[in-house]
Amino acid sequence: GDSVTQMEGPVTLSEEAFLTINCTYTATGYPSLFWYVQYPGEGLQLLLKATKADDKGSNKGFEATYRKETTSFHLEKGSVQVSDSAVYFCALSRRGVNKFYFGSGTKLNVKP
Amino acid sequence: DTAVSQTPKYLVTQMGNDKSIKCEQNLGHDTMYWYKQDSKKFLKIMFSYNNKELIINETVPNRFSPKSPDKAHLNLHINSLELGDSAVYFCASSQKAGGEAFFGQGTRLTVV
């Protein structure tokens, strides 16, 4: 069945450090891939998405590239800020399927 | 205007009580979901609806009963609350099944 695996946290970085959060998936066909972010006490917000192989999603300095050959969608940011501290979720969906598959979430702590 | 709104945001209640959580979306989406987030932040689908029709019921105890009076609303009623029901419940919607999802702020349910 479909599933998403992402690296366990927490990830603790200093401000301006480079961030990578790994995400790999298992799915039939051609899923859409997403990164959602959850700030403390809030709901999930869509951070970026990619709907086909080799697409790059980007937003607020974050990027992720849909790699079909490695079934990955790793999240990267060149220079993190304290305000990026949150829980990040990788997710996939398939057209016509009424369900999102979420990874377990990775908590990011950025220290000044 | 909030795209997906849930009420209440916090709910504290005693074991054995019955409670409801309401959800409304003003995005004109066809598909709505309920997700449960446990204390480790893991997100698990409970139900999904498409145009008021139940599509997914993910082995949720029958104490949980969703109701969709129209495609903009998806409410969740829980009977005979148990300690293990304590969690954050998220409502979400997407334009079509498999499309990007928009989440509400969540309802933190605490059963004492």
PDB file of C-alpha atoms in Angstrom:
ATOM      1  CA  GLY A   1       0.000   0.000   0.000  1.00  0.00           C
ATOM      2  CA  ASP A   2       0.879   3.658  -0.143  1.00  0.00           C
ATOM      3  CA  SER A   3       3.080   5.065   2.606  1.00  0.00           C
ATOM      4  CA  VAL A   4       5.439   7.889   3.489  1.00  0.00           C
ATOM      5  CA  THR A   5       8.571   7.633   5.594  1.00  0.00           C
ATOM      6  CA  GLN A   6      10.368  10.679   6.922  1.00  0.00           C
ATOM      7  CA  MET A   7      13.330  11.135   9.170  1.00  0.00           C
ATOM      8  CA  GLU A   8      12.707  11.146  12.863  1.00  0.00           C
ATOM      9  CA  GLY A   9      13.299  14.249  14.857  1.00  0.00           C
ATOM     10  CA  PRO A  10      13.808  16.367  16.597  1.00  0.00           C
ATOM     11  CA  VAL A  11      16.245  18.186  14.378  1.00  0.00           C
ATOM     12  CA  THR A  12      18.057  20.995  16.168  1.00  0.00           C
ATOM     13  CA  LEU A  13      19.937  23.602  14.150  1.00  0.00           C
ATOM     14  CA  SER A  14      21.478  26.991  14.711  1.00  0.00           C
ATOM     15  CA  GLU A  15      20.069  29.974  12.871  1.00  0.00           C
ATOM     16  CA  GLU A  16      21.355  30.254   9.266  1.00  0.00           C
ATOM     17  CA  ALA A  17      22.244  26.552   9.099  1.00  0.00           C
ATOM     18  CA  PHE A  18      21.307  24.382   6.111  1.00  0.00           C
ATOM     19  CA  LEU A  19      18.266  22.164   6.541  1.00  0.00           C
ATOM     20  CA  THR A  20      17.442  18.812   4.991  1.00  0.00           C
ATOM     21  CA  ILE A  21      14.513  16.672   6.080  1.00  0.00           C
ATOM     22  CA  ASN A  22      14.397  13.365   4.239  1.00  0.00           C
ATOM     23  CA  CYS A  23      11.178  11.910   2.882  1.00  0.00           C
ATOM     24  CA  THR A  24      10.679   8.758   0.835  1.00  0.00           C
ATOM     25  CA  TYR A  25       7.446   7.261  -0.375  1.00  0.00           C
ATOM     26  CA  THR A  26       5.862   4.063  -1.639  1.00  0.00           C
ATOM     27  CA  ALA A  27       2.957   4.396  -4.034  1.00  0.00           C
ATOM     28  CA  THR A  28       1.475   2.954  -7.171  1.00  0.00           C
ATOM     29  CA  GLY A  29       1.179   5.203 -10.161  1.00  0.00           C
ATOM     30  CA  TYR A  30       2.067   8.851  -9.982  1.00  0.00           C
ATOM     31  CA  PRO A  31       1.138  10.439  -6.683  1.00  0.00           C
ATOM     32  CA  SER A  32       1.227  14.115  -5.803  1.00  0.00           C
ATOM     33  CA  LEU A  33       3.655  15.008  -3.029  1.00  0.00           C
ATOM     34  CA  PHE A  34       3.353  17.687  -0.378  1.00  0.00           C
ATOM     35  CA  TRP A  35       5.128  19.244   2.549  1.00  0.00           C
ATOM     36  CA  TYR A  36       2.928  20.629   5.299  1.00  0.00           C
ATOM     37  CA  VAL A  37       4.095  22.666   8.297  1.00  0.00           C
ATOM     38  CA  GLN A  38       2.469  22.802  11.718  1.00  0.00           C
ATOM     39  CA  TYR A  39       3.414  25.671  14.014  1.00  0.00           C
ATOM     40  CA  PRO A  40       2.760  25.195  17.739  1.00  0.00           C
ATOM     41  CA  GLY A  41      -0.934  25.186  18.561  1.00  0.00           C
ATOM     42  CA  GLU A  42      -1.998  25.551  14.942  1.00  0.00           C
ATOM     43  CA  GLY A  43      -3.331  23.450  12.100  1.00  0.00           C
ATOM     44  CA  LEU A  44      -1.370  22.191   9.133  1.00  0.00           C
ATOM     45  CA  GLN A  45      -0.462  24.650   6.402  1.00  0.00           C
ATOM     46  CA  LEU A  46       0.612  23.653   2.939  1.00  0.00           C
ATOM     47  CA  LEU A  47       4.255  24.621   2.480  1.00  0.00           C
ATOM     48  CA  LEU A  48       4.885  23.324  -1.040  1.00  0.00           C
ATOM     49  CA  LYS A  49       3.824  20.651  -3.476  1.00  0.00           C
ATOM     50  CA  ALA A  50       4.853  18.800  -6.626  1.00  0.00           C
ATOM     51  CA  THR A  51       2.505  16.870  -8.852  1.00  0.00           C
ATOM     52  CA  LYS A  52       4.807  15.058 -11.270  1.00  0.00           C
ATOM     53  CA  ALA A  53       8.310  13.668 -11.525  1.00  0.00           C
ATOM     54  CA  ASP A  54      11.155  16.230 -11.580  1.00  0.00           C
ATOM     55  CA  ASP A  55       8.835  19.033 -10.467  1.00  0.00           C
ATOM     56  CA  LYS A  56      10.347  21.309  -7.839  1.00  0.00           C
ATOM     57  CA  GLY A  57       8.054  22.839  -5.266  1.00  0.00           C
ATOM     58  CA  SER A  58       9.249  25.976  -3.495  1.00  0.00           C
ATOM     59  CA  ASN A  59       7.928  28.468  -0.971  1.00  0.00           C
ATOM     60  CA  LYS A  60       9.417  30.779   1.691  1.00  0.00           C
ATOM     61  CA  GLY A  61      12.942  29.615   0.867  1.00  0.00           C
ATOM     62  CA  PHE A  62      12.050  25.925   1.182  1.00  0.00           C
ATOM     63  CA  GLU A  63      12.434  23.574  -1.773  1.00  0.00           C
ATOM     64  CA  ALA A  64      11.731  19.939  -2.568  1.00  0.00           C
ATOM     65  CA  THR A  65      12.151  18.016  -5.821  1.00  0.00           C
ATOM     66  CA  TYR A  66       9.971  15.058  -6.825  1.00  0.00           C
ATOM     67  CA  ARG A  67      12.444  12.255  -7.609  1.00  0.00           C
ATOM     68  CA  LYS A  68      10.711   9.238  -9.038  1.00  0.00           C
ATOM     69  CA  GLU A  69      13.889   7.232  -9.491  1.00  0.00           C
ATOM     70  CA  THR A  70      14.659   7.403  -5.766  1.00  0.00           C
ATOM     71  CA  THR A  71      10.990   7.803  -4.650  1.00  0.00           C
ATOM     72  CA  SER A  72      12.019  10.817  -2.590  1.00  0.00           C
ATOM     73  CA  PHE A  73      10.844  14.342  -1.863  1.00  0.00           C
ATOM     74  CA  HIS A  74      13.435  15.784   0.530  1.00  0.00           C
ATOM     75  CA  LEU A  75      12.806  19.206   2.037  1.00  0.00           C
ATOM     76  CA  GLU A  76      15.683  21.722   1.988  1.00  0.00           C
ATOM     77  CA  LYS A  77      16.312  25.276   3.062  1.00  0.00           C
ATOM     78  CA  GLY A  78      19.580  27.093   2.703  1.00  0.00           C
ATOM     79  CA  SER A  79      19.395  29.220   5.847  1.00  0.00           C
ATOM     80  CA  VAL A  80      16.881  28.505   8.587  1.00  0.00           C
ATOM     81  CA  GLN A  81      15.440  31.080  10.968  1.00  0.00           C
ATOM     82  CA  VAL A  82      14.114  30.751  14.498  1.00  0.00           C
ATOM     83  CA  SER A  83      10.639  31.316  13.061  1.00  0.00           C
ATOM     84  CA  ASP A  84      10.974  28.070  11.046  1.00  0.00           C
ATOM     85  CA  SER A  85      10.725  26.051  14.258  1.00  0.00           C
ATOM     86  CA  ALA A  86       7.730  23.771  13.705  1.00  0.00           C
ATOM     87  CA  VAL A  87       6.744  20.220  12.832  1.00  0.00           C
ATOM     88  CA  TYR A  88       7.085  19.321   9.149  1.00  0.00           C
ATOM     89  CA  PHE A  89       5.002  16.597   7.496  1.00  0.00           C
ATOM     90  CA  CYS A  90       5.621  14.931   4.170  1.00  0.00           C
ATOM     91  CA  ALA A  91       2.463  13.620   2.500  1.00  0.00           C
ATOM     92  CA  LEU A  92       1.229  12.011  -0.670  1.00  0.00           C
ATOM     93  CA  SER A  93      -2.109  11.726  -2.385  1.00  0.00           C
ATOM     94  CA  ARG A  94      -3.390  10.081  -5.542  1.00  0.00           C
ATOM     95  CA  ARG A  95      -5.967  11.513  -7.865  1.00  0.00           C
ATOM     96  CA  GLY A  96      -9.405  10.192  -7.113  1.00  0.00           C
ATOM     97  CA  VAL A  97      -8.397   8.725  -3.754  1.00  0.00           C
ATOM     98  CA  ASN A  98     -10.062  10.364  -0.764  1.00  0.00           C
ATOM     99  CA  LYS A  99      -7.084  10.097   1.529  1.00  0.00           C
ATOM    100  CA  PHE A 100      -3.710  11.650   2.293  1.00  0.00           C
ATOM    101  CA  TYR A 101      -0.840   9.524   3.522  1.00  0.00           C
ATOM    102  CA  PHE A 102       1.266  11.426   6.030  1.00  0.00           C
ATOM    103  CA  GLY A 103       4.720  10.759   7.356  1.00  0.00           C
ATOM    104  CA  SER A 104       5.227  10.764  11.104  1.00  0.00           C
ATOM    105  CA  GLY A 105       6.351  14.391  11.203  1.00  0.00           C
ATOM    106  CA  THR A 106       9.765  15.886  11.952  1.00  0.00           C
ATOM    107  CA  LYS A 107      10.110  18.497  14.629  1.00  0.00           C
ATOM    108  CA  LEU A 108      12.589  21.270  13.802  1.00  0.00           C
ATOM    109  CA  ASN A 109      14.073  23.432  16.525  1.00  0.00           C
ATOM    110  CA  VAL A 110      16.115  26.423  15.396  1.00  0.00           C
ATOM    111  CA  LYS A 111      18.240  28.132  18.044  1.00  0.00           C
ATOM    112  CA  PRO A 112      19.374  31.737  17.831  1.00  0.00           C
TER     113      PRO A 112
ATOM    114  CA  ASP B   1     -12.521  34.761   6.246  1.00  0.00           C
ATOM    115  CA  THR B   2     -11.231  31.474   7.573  1.00  0.00           C
ATOM    116  CA  ALA B   3     -11.225  28.834   4.842  1.00  0.00           C
ATOM    117  CA  VAL B   4     -11.797  25.806   7.079  1.00  0.00           C
ATOM    118  CA  SER B   5     -13.147  26.544  10.528  1.00  0.00           C
ATOM    119  CA  GLN B   6     -13.791  24.142  13.376  1.00  0.00           C
ATOM    120  CA  THR B   7     -15.495  24.677  16.673  1.00  0.00           C
ATOM    121  CA  PRO B   8     -14.731  24.429  19.471  1.00  0.00           C
ATOM    122  CA  LYS B   9     -10.966  24.874  19.579  1.00  0.00           C
ATOM    123  CA  TYR B  10     -10.729  23.258  23.016  1.00  0.00           C
ATOM    124  CA  LEU B  11     -13.023  20.692  24.552  1.00  0.00           C
ATOM    125  CA  VAL B  12     -12.610  19.239  28.037  1.00  0.00           C
ATOM    126  CA  THR B  13     -15.158  16.671  29.102  1.00  0.00           C
ATOM    127  CA  GLN B  14     -15.692  13.703  31.369  1.00  0.00           C
ATOM    128  CA  MET B  15     -15.585  10.057  30.366  1.00  0.00           C
ATOM    129  CA  GLY B  16     -18.904   8.759  29.179  1.00  0.00           C
ATOM    130  CA  ASN B  17     -20.153  12.089  27.847  1.00  0.00           C
ATOM    131  CA  ASP B  18     -21.271  12.739  24.259  1.00  0.00           C
ATOM    132  CA  LYS B  19     -19.774  15.669  22.354  1.00  0.00           C
ATOM    133  CA  SER B  20     -19.758  17.167  18.867  1.00  0.00           C
ATOM    134  CA  ILE B  21     -17.202  19.047  16.809  1.00  0.00           C
ATOM    135  CA  LYS B  22     -18.355  21.186  13.904  1.00  0.00           C
ATOM    136  CA  CYS B  23     -16.518  21.947  10.706  1.00  0.00           C
ATOM    137  CA  GLU B  24     -17.326  24.318   7.876  1.00  0.00           C
ATOM    138  CA  GLN B  25     -15.414  25.198   4.718  1.00  0.00           C
ATOM    139  CA  ASN B  26     -16.111  28.199   2.506  1.00  0.00           C
ATOM    140  CA  LEU B  27     -13.863  27.134  -0.367  1.00  0.00           C
ATOM    141  CA  GLY B  28     -16.504  25.364  -2.421  1.00  0.00           C
ATOM    142  CA  HIS B  29     -14.603  22.083  -2.110  1.00  0.00           C
ATOM    143  CA  ASP B  30     -16.201  18.722  -2.818  1.00  0.00           C
ATOM    144  CA  THR B  31     -14.167  16.607  -0.400  1.00  0.00           C
ATOM    145  CA  MET B  32     -13.880  16.851   3.379  1.00  0.00           C
ATOM    146  CA  TYR B  33     -11.932  14.836   5.933  1.00  0.00           C
ATOM    147  CA  TRP B  34     -11.512  14.192   9.622  1.00  0.00           C
ATOM    148  CA  TYR B  35      -8.036  13.372  10.896  1.00  0.00           C
ATOM    149  CA  LYS B  36      -6.926  12.463  14.415  1.00  0.00           C
ATOM    150  CA  GLN B  37      -3.511  13.595  15.657  1.00  0.00           C
ATOM    151  CA  ASP B  38      -2.139  11.750  18.664  1.00  0.00           C
ATOM    152  CA  SER B  39       0.296  12.983  21.290  1.00  0.00           C
ATOM    153  CA  LYS B  40       3.253  12.005  19.075  1.00  0.00           C
ATOM    154  CA  LYS B  41       1.881  14.163  16.248  1.00  0.00           C
ATOM    155  CA  PHE B  42       0.972  11.156  14.104  1.00  0.00           C
ATOM    156  CA  LEU B  43      -1.939  11.923  11.764  1.00  0.00           C
ATOM    157  CA  LYS B  44      -4.495   9.224  11.053  1.00  0.00           C
ATOM    158  CA  ILE B  45      -7.434   9.533   8.683  1.00  0.00           C
ATOM    159  CA  MET B  46     -10.780   8.816  10.255  1.00  0.00           C
ATOM    160  CA  PHE B  47     -13.358   9.686   7.612  1.00  0.00           C
ATOM    161  CA  SER B  48     -13.607  11.289   4.228  1.00  0.00           C
ATOM    162  CA  TYR B  49     -16.657  12.532   2.386  1.00  0.00           C
ATOM    163  CA  ASN B  50     -17.232  13.486  -1.209  1.00  0.00           C
ATOM    164  CA  ASN B  51     -20.282  15.639  -1.921  1.00  0.00           C
ATOM    165  CA  LYS B  52     -21.922  14.574   1.350  1.00  0.00           C
ATOM    166  CA  GLU B  53     -21.277  10.890   0.674  1.00  0.00           C
ATOM    167  CA  LEU B  54     -19.105   8.839   3.040  1.00  0.00           C
ATOM    168  CA  ILE B  55     -16.164   7.439   1.092  1.00  0.00           C
ATOM    169  CA  ILE B  56     -13.690   6.327   3.747  1.00  0.00           C
ATOM    170  CA  ASN B  57     -14.335   5.038   7.258  1.00  0.00           C
ATOM    171  CA  GLU B  58     -10.951   3.968   8.492  1.00  0.00           C
ATOM    172  CA  THR B  59     -11.823   1.382  11.147  1.00  0.00           C
ATOM    173  CA  VAL B  60     -13.018   4.018  13.542  1.00  0.00           C
ATOM    174  CA  PRO B  61     -15.117   2.818  16.521  1.00  0.00           C
ATOM    175  CA  ASN B  62     -18.814   3.272  15.847  1.00  0.00           C
ATOM    176  CA  ARG B  63     -18.960   5.669  18.800  1.00  0.00           C
ATOM    177  CA  PHE B  64     -17.728   8.182  16.234  1.00  0.00           C
ATOM    178  CA  SER B  65     -20.380   9.283  13.781  1.00  0.00           C
ATOM    179  CA  PRO B  66     -19.730  11.875  11.109  1.00  0.00           C
ATOM    180  CA  LYS B  67     -22.543  13.817   9.514  1.00  0.00           C
ATOM    181  CA  SER B  68     -22.456  15.966   6.408  1.00  0.00           C
ATOM    182  CA  PRO B  69     -25.658  18.006   6.048  1.00  0.00           C
ATOM    183  CA  ASP B  70     -24.258  19.666   2.922  1.00  0.00           C
ATOM    184  CA  LYS B  71     -20.927  19.658   1.143  1.00  0.00           C
ATOM    185  CA  ALA B  72     -19.680  22.674   3.092  1.00  0.00           C
ATOM    186  CA  HIS B  73     -20.148  21.052   6.496  1.00  0.00           C
ATOM    187  CA  LEU B  74     -18.794  17.921   8.118  1.00  0.00           C
ATOM    188  CA  ASN B  75     -19.528  17.423  11.795  1.00  0.00           C
ATOM    189  CA  LEU B  76     -18.188  14.754  14.122  1.00  0.00           C
ATOM    190  CA  HIS B  77     -20.236  13.365  16.985  1.00  0.00           C
ATOM    191  CA  ILE B  78     -18.612  11.174  19.605  1.00  0.00           C
ATOM    192  CA  ASN B  79     -20.634   9.042  22.028  1.00  0.00           C
ATOM    193  CA  SER B  80     -19.488   7.627  25.351  1.00  0.00           C
ATOM    194  CA  LEU B  81     -16.137   9.365  25.344  1.00  0.00           C
ATOM    195  CA  GLU B  82     -13.131   7.406  26.569  1.00  0.00           C
ATOM    196  CA  LEU B  83      -9.745   8.532  27.880  1.00  0.00           C
ATOM    197  CA  GLY B  84      -8.092   7.244  24.690  1.00  0.00           C
ATOM    198  CA  ASP B  85     -10.148   9.653  22.601  1.00  0.00           C
ATOM    199  CA  SER B  86      -8.039  12.525  23.911  1.00  0.00           C
ATOM    200  CA  ALA B  87      -6.262  13.966  20.874  1.00  0.00           C
ATOM    201  CA  VAL B  88      -6.364  16.853  18.417  1.00  0.00           C
ATOM    202  CA  TYR B  89      -8.982  16.400  15.712  1.00  0.00           C
ATOM    203  CA  PHE B  90      -8.481  18.153  12.392  1.00  0.00           C
ATOM    204  CA  CYS B  91     -11.015  18.832   9.720  1.00  0.00           C
ATOM    205  CA  ALA B  92      -9.746  19.395   6.180  1.00  0.00           C
ATOM    206  CA  SER B  93     -11.099  19.891   2.691  1.00  0.00           C
ATOM    207  CA  SER B  94      -9.847  19.593  -0.862  1.00  0.00           C
ATOM    208  CA  GLN B  95     -11.389  20.577  -4.170  1.00  0.00           C
ATOM    209  CA  LYS B  96     -11.308  17.020  -5.458  1.00  0.00           C
ATOM    210  CA  ALA B  97     -10.162  13.733  -4.006  1.00  0.00           C
ATOM    211  CA  GLY B  98      -6.371  13.711  -4.095  1.00  0.00           C
ATOM    212  CA  GLY B  99      -5.979  17.473  -4.406  1.00  0.00           C
ATOM    213  CA  GLU B 100      -4.157  19.649  -1.907  1.00  0.00           C
ATOM    214  CA  ALA B 101      -5.900  19.790   1.426  1.00  0.00           C
ATOM    215  CA  PHE B 102      -6.669  22.817   3.566  1.00  0.00           C
ATOM    216  CA  PHE B 103      -6.805  22.193   7.299  1.00  0.00           C
ATOM    217  CA  GLY B 104      -8.734  23.741  10.116  1.00  0.00           C
ATOM    218  CA  GLN B 105      -7.061  24.918  13.323  1.00  0.00           C
ATOM    219  CA  GLY B 106      -7.867  21.708  15.139  1.00  0.00           C
ATOM    220  CA  THR B 107      -9.957  20.810  18.177  1.00  0.00           C
ATOM    221  CA  ARG B 108      -8.012  19.676  21.217  1.00  0.00           C
ATOM    222  CA  LEU B 109     -10.207  17.154  22.994  1.00  0.00           C
ATOM    223  CA  THR B 110      -9.289  16.189  26.543  1.00  0.00           C
ATOM    224  CA  VAL B 111     -11.270  13.447  28.249  1.00  0.00           C
ATOM    225  CA  VAL B 112     -10.867  13.324  32.034  1.00  0.00           C
TER     226      VAL B 112
END
